[in-house]
CSV table of C-alpha atoms in Angstrom, one decimal:
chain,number,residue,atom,x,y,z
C,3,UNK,CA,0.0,0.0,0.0
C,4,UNK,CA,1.3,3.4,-0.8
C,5,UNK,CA,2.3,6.0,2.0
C,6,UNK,CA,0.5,8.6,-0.4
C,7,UNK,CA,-2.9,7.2,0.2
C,8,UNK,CA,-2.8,8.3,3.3
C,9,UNK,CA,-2.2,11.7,5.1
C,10,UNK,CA,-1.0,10.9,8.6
C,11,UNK,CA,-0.8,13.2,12.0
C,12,UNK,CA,2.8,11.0,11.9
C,13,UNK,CA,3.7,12.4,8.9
C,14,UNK,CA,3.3,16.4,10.2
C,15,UNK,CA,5.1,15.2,13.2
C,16,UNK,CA,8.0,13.9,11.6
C,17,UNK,CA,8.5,16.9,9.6
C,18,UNK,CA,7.7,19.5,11.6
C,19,UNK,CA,9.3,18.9,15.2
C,20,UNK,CA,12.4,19.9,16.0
C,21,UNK,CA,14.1,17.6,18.2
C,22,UNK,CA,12.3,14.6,15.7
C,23,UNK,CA,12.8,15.6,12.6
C,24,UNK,CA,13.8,13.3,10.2
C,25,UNK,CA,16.1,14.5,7.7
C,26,UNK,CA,15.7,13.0,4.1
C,27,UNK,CA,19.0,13.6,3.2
C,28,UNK,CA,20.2,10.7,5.7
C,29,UNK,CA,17.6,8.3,4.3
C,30,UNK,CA,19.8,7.1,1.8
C,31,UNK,CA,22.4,6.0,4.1
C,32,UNK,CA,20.4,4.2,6.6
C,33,UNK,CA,18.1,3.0,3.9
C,34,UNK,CA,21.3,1.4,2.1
C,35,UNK,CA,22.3,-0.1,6.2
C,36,UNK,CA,19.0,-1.9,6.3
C,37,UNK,CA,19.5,-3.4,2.3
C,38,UNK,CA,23.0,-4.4,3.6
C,39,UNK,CA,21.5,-5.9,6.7
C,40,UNK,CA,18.9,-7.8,5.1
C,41,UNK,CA,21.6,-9.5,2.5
C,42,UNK,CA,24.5,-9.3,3.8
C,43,UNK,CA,25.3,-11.2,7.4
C,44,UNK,CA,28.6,-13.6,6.7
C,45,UNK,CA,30.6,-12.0,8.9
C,46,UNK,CA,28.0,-13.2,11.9
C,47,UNK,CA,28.3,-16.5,10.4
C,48,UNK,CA,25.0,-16.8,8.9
C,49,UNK,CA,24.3,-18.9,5.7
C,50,UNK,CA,22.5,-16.8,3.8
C,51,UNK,CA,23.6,-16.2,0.3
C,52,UNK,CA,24.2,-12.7,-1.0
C,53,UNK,CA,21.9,-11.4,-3.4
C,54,UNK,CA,23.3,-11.2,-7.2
C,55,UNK,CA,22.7,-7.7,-8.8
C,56,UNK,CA,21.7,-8.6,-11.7
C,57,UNK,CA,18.6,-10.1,-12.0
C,58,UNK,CA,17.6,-12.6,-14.8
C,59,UNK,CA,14.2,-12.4,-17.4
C,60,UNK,CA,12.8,-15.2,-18.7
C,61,UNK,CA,10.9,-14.7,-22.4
C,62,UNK,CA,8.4,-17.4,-21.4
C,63,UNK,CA,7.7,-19.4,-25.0
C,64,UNK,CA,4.3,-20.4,-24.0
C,65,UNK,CA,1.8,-20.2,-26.9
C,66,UNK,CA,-0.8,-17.7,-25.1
C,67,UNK,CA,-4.6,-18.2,-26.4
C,68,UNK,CA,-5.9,-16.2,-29.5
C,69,UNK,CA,-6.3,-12.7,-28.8
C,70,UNK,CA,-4.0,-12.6,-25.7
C,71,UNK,CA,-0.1,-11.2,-25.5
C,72,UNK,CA,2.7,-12.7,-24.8
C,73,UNK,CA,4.4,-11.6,-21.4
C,74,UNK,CA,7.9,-11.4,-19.3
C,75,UNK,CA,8.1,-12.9,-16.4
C,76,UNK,CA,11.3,-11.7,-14.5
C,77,UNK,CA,12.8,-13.4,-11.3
C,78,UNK,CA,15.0,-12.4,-8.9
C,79,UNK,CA,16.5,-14.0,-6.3
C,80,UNK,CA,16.0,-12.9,-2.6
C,81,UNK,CA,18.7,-13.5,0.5
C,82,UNK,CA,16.8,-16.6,1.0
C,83,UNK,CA,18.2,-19.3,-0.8
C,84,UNK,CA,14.9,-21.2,-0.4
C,85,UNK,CA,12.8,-18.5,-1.8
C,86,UNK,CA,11.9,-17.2,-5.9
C,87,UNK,CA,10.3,-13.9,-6.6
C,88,UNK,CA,8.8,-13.6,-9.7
C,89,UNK,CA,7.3,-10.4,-11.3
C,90,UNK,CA,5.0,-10.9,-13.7
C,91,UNK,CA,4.4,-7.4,-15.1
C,92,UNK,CA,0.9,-7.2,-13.8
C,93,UNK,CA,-1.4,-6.6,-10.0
C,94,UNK,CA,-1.3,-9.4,-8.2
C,95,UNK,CA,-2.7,-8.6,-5.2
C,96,UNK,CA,-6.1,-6.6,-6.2
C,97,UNK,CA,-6.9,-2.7,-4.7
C,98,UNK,CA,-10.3,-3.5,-3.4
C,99,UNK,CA,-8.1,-5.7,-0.9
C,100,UNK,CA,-6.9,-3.8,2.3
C,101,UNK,CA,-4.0,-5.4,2.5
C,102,UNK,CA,-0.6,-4.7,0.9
C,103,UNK,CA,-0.1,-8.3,0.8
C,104,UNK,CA,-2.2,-12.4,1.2
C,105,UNK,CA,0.3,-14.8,2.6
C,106,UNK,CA,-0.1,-19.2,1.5
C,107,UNK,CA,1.4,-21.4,4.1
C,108,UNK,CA,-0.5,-24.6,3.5
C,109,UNK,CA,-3.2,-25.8,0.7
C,110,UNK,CA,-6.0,-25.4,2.7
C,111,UNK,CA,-5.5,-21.2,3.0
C,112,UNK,CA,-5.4,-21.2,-1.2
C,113,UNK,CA,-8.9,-22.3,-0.8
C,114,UNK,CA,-10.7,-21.3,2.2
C,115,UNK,CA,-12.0,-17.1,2.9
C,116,UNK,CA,-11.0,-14.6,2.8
C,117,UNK,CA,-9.1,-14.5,0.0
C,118,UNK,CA,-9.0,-17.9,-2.2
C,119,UNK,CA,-6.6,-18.2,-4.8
C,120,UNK,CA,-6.7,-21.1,-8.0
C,121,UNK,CA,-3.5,-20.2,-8.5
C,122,UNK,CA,-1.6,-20.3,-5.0
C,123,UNK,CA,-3.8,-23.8,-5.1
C,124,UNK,CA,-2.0,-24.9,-8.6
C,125,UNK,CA,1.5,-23.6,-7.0
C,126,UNK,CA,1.6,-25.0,-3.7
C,127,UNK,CA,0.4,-28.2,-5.7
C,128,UNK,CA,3.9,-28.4,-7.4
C,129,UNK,CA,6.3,-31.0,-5.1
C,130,UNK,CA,8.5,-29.1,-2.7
C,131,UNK,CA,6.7,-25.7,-2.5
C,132,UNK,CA,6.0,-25.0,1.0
C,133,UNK,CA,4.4,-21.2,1.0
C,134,UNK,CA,3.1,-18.7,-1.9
C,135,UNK,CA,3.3,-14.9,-1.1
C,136,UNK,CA,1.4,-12.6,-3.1
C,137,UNK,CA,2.8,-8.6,-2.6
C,138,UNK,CA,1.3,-5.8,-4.8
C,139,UNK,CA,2.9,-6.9,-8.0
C,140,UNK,CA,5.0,-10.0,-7.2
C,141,UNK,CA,4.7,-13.7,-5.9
C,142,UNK,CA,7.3,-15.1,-4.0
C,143,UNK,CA,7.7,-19.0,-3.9
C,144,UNK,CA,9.4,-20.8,-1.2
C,145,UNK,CA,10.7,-24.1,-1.3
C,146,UNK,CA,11.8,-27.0,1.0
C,147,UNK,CA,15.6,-27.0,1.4
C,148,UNK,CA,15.7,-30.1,-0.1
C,149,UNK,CA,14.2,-29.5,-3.0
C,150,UNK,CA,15.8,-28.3,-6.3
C,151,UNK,CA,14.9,-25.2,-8.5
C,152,UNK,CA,15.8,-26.6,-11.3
C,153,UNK,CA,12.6,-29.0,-11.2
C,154,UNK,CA,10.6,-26.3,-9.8
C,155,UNK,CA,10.6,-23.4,-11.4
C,156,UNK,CA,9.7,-24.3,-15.1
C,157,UNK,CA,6.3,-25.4,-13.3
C,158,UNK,CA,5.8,-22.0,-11.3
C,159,UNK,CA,6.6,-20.2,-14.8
C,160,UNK,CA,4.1,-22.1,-16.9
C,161,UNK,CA,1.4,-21.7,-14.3
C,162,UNK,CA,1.5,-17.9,-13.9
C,163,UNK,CA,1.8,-17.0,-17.8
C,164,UNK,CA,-1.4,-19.8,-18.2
C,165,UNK,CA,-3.2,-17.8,-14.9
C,166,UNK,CA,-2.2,-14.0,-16.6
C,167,UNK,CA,-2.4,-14.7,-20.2
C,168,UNK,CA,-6.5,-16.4,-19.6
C,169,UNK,CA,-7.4,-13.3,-17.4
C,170,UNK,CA,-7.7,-15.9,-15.1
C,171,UNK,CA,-8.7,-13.9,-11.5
C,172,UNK,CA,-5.5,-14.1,-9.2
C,173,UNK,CA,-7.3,-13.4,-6.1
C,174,UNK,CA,-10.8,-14.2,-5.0
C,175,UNK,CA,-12.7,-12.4,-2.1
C,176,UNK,CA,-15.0,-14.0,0.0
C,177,UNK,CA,-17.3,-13.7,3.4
C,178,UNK,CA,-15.5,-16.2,5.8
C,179,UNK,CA,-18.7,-17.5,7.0
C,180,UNK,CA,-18.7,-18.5,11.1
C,181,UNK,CA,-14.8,-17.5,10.9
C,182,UNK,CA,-14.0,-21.6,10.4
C,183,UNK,CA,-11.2,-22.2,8.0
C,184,UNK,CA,-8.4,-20.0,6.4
C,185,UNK,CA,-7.2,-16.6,7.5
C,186,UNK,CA,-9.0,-13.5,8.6
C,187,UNK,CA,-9.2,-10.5,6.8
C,188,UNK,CA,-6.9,-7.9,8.1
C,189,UNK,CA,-6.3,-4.2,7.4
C,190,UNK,CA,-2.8,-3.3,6.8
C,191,UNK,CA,-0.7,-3.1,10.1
C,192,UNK,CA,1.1,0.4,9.2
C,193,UNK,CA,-1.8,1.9,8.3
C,194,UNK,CA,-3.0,5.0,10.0
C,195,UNK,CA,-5.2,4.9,13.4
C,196,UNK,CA,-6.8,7.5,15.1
C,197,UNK,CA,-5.9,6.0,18.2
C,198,UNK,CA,-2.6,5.6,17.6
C,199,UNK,CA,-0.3,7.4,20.2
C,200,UNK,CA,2.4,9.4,19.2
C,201,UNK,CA,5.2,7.6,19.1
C,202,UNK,CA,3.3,4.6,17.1
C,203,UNK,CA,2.6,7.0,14.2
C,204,UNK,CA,5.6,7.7,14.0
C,205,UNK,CA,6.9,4.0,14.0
C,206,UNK,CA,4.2,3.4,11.6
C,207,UNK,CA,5.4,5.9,9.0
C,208,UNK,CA,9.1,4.8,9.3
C,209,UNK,CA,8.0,1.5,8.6
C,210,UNK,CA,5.9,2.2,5.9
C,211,UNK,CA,8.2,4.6,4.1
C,212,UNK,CA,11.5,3.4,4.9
C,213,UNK,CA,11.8,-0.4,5.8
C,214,UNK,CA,8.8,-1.8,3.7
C,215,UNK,CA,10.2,-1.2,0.5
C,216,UNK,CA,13.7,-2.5,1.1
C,217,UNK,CA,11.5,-5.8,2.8
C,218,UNK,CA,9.1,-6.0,-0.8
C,219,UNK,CA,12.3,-5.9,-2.7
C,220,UNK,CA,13.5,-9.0,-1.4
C,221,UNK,CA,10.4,-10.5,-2.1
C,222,UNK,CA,8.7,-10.6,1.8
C,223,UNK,CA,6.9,-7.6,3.7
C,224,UNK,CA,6.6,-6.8,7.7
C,225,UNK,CA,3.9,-6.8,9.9
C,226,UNK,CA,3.5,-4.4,13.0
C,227,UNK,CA,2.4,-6.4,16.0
C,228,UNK,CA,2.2,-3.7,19.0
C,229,UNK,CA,4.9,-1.4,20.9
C,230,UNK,CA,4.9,-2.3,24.8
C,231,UNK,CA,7.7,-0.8,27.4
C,232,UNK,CA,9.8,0.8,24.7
C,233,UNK,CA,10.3,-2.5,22.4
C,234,UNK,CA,8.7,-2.3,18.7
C,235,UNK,CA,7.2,-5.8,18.2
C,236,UNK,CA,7.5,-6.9,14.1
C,237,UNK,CA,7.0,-10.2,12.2
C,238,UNK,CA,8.8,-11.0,8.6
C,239,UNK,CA,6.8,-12.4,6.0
C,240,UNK,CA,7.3,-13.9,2.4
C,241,UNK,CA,11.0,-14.5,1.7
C,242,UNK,CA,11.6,-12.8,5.4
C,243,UNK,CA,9.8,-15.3,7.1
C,244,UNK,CA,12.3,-18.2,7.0
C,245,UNK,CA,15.6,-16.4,5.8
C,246,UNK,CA,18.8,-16.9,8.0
C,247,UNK,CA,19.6,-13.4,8.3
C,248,UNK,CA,16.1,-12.2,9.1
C,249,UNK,CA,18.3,-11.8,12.4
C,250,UNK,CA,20.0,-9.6,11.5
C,251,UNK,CA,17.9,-7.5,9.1
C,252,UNK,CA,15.8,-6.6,12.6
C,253,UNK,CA,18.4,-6.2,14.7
C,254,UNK,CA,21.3,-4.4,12.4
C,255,UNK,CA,18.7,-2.5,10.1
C,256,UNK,CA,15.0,-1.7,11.5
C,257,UNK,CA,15.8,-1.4,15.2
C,258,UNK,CA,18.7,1.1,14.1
C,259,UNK,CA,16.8,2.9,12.3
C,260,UNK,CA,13.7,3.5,14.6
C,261,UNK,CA,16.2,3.8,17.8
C,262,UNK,CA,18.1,6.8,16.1
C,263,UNK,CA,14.4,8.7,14.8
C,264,UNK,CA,12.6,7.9,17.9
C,265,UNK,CA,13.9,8.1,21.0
C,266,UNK,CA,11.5,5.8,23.2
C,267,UNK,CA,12.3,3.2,21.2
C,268,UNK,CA,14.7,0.5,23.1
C,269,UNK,CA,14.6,-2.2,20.8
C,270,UNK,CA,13.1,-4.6,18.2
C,271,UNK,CA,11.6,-8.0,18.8
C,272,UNK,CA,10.5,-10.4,16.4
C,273,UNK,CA,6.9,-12.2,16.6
C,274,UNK,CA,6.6,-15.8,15.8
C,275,UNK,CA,3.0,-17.1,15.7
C,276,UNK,CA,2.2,-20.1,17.9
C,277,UNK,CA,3.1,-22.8,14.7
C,278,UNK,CA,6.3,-21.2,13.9
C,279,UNK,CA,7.5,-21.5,17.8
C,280,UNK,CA,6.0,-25.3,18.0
C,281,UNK,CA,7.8,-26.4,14.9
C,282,UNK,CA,11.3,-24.2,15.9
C,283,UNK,CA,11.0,-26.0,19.5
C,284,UNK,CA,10.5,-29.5,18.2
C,285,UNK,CA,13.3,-29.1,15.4
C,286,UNK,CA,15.9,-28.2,18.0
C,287,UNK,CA,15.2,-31.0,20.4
C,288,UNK,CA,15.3,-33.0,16.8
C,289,UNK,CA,18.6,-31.5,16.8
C,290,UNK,CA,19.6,-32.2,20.2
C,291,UNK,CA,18.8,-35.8,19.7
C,292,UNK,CA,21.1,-35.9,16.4
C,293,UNK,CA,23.9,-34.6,18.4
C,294,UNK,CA,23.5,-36.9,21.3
C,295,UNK,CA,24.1,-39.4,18.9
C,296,UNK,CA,26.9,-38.4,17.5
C,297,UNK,CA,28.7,-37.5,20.6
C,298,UNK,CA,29.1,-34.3,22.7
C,299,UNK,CA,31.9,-32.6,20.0
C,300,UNK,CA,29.6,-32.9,17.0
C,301,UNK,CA,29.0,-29.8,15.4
C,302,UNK,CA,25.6,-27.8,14.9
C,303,UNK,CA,23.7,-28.5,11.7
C,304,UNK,CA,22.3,-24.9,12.0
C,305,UNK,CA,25.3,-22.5,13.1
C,306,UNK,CA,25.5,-19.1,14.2
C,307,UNK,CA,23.5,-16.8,16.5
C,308,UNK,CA,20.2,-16.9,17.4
C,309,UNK,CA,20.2,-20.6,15.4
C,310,UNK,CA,17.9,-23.3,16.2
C,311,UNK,CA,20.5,-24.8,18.1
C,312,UNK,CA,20.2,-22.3,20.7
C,313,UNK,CA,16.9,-22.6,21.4
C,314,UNK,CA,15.6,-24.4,24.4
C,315,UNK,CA,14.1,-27.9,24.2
């Protein structure tokens, strides 16, 4: 969603208070500190691949139906080696939708209200594709580790040009009846609240402006979850969700950021929802068990800080 929709109290505040204001000219360096944070993190020992500048198009040869044109799908590759964002030149998540961005993480959601999708049905359908994100014009695919891109993404290519080039509808809205099944509609988390307190708008508005696009560019977006006793609470989603240096990208980028506009901010924590903190839990006494077995000097099969090695059993 774009910050010009919307003409924020936070906004006025930002720009016209002394011992706040925000400077544009020093955007660009701190805006760059969060891209570097987000893609860069080797020397903390995390595995996450760097991000290639260049990014590759595919000329898709599909023969589209009569009367339909033919289109470019380009990928990029995000700091999660796991995760594929195509852009396929067209909306994919509609304007009606108050959202910036609809969020697959298992078969049932691409079916179920609010916001069925055929074709986050026909994707997660394809072996080894564990989530589909849709942002405002892109979809990012994530993978199991173990599965290869190679196999996968001729699949993901074929089904968006056949989805795009039909007019098939990308996104369906429906009532979610009794509130059984799939995910609730929400409004955007940045956007504006007339009960927001000071400091939130302005937390809002740096998030919005700021860290959102650098997040969307790497094919994920963030989520504001609440600001209690000075800590700004965030989740990662898309790509974000389950990269290595998500770590870092909260810790070296946003909570830099907000800490040196806003003074009442003390830190950044990230949310997990209940699933995520079940399946992280039962993975690391998985990996506990695997090291018992191989003896007290085996090495981690997840290394570095804040791994799932270091998290309790």
């Amino acid at each position: 969603m774009s910050s010009k929709r919307l003409l924020r109290p936070a906004a006025a505040l930002l720009s016209s208070t002394t011992s706040r204001k925000v400077q544009p000219i020093s955007y660009g360096r701190l805006y760059e500190a969060v891209r570097q944070a987000h893609t860069s993190s080797q020397s903390l020992g995390i595995s996450a691949r760097p991000r290639p500048a260049v990014t590759s198009t595919s000329r898709l040869p599909t023969v589209a139906p009569r009367g339909a044109r033919s289109i470019f799908i380009q990928t990029e590759t995000t700091p999660n080696p796991d995760a594929l964002k195509f852009l396929p030149n067209h909306k994919v998540v509609p304007p009606e939708i108050s959202t910036p961005f609809i969020e697959y993480l298992n078969p049932r959601s691409t079916i179920a209200p609010p916001y069925p999708s055929p074709l986050a049905a026909q994707l997660m359908n394809i072996d080894g594709v564990t989530s589909v994100f849709y942002g405002p014009d892109f979809i990012t695919v994530t993978k199991s580790p173990d599965a290869n891109w190679v196999h996968i993404r001729p699949e993901i290519f074929s089904l968006v040009t056949e989805a795009i080039t039909s007019g098939q509808e990308l996104v369906a809205v429906s009532k979610n009846e009794g509130g059984v099944g799939g995910q609730e509609a929400e409004e955007d988390s940045l956007s504006y609240n007339e009960n927001d307190s000071e400091v939130v708008g302005m937390i809002k508005e740096l998030l919005e402006t700021r860290i959102r696009p650098a997040i969307q560019e790497d094919g994920g977006d963030i989520e504001f979850r609440g600001f209690d006793d000075g800590y700004v609470r965030l989740k990662l989603r898309g790509a974000c969700r389950t990269c290595d240096s998500s770590t870092v990208t909260l810790k070296n980028g946003i909570e830099g950021m907000l800490m040196h506009y806003i003074e009442e901010v003390k830190g950044v924590h990230q949310v997990m929802d209940q699933e995520e903190e079940i399946a992280l839990q039962e993975f690391a006494k998985f990996e506990e068990k695997l090291r018992a077995q191989k003896g007290p000097d085996a090495a981690p099969s997840t290394p570095g800080k804040d791994s799932l090695d270091s998290v309790p059993g």
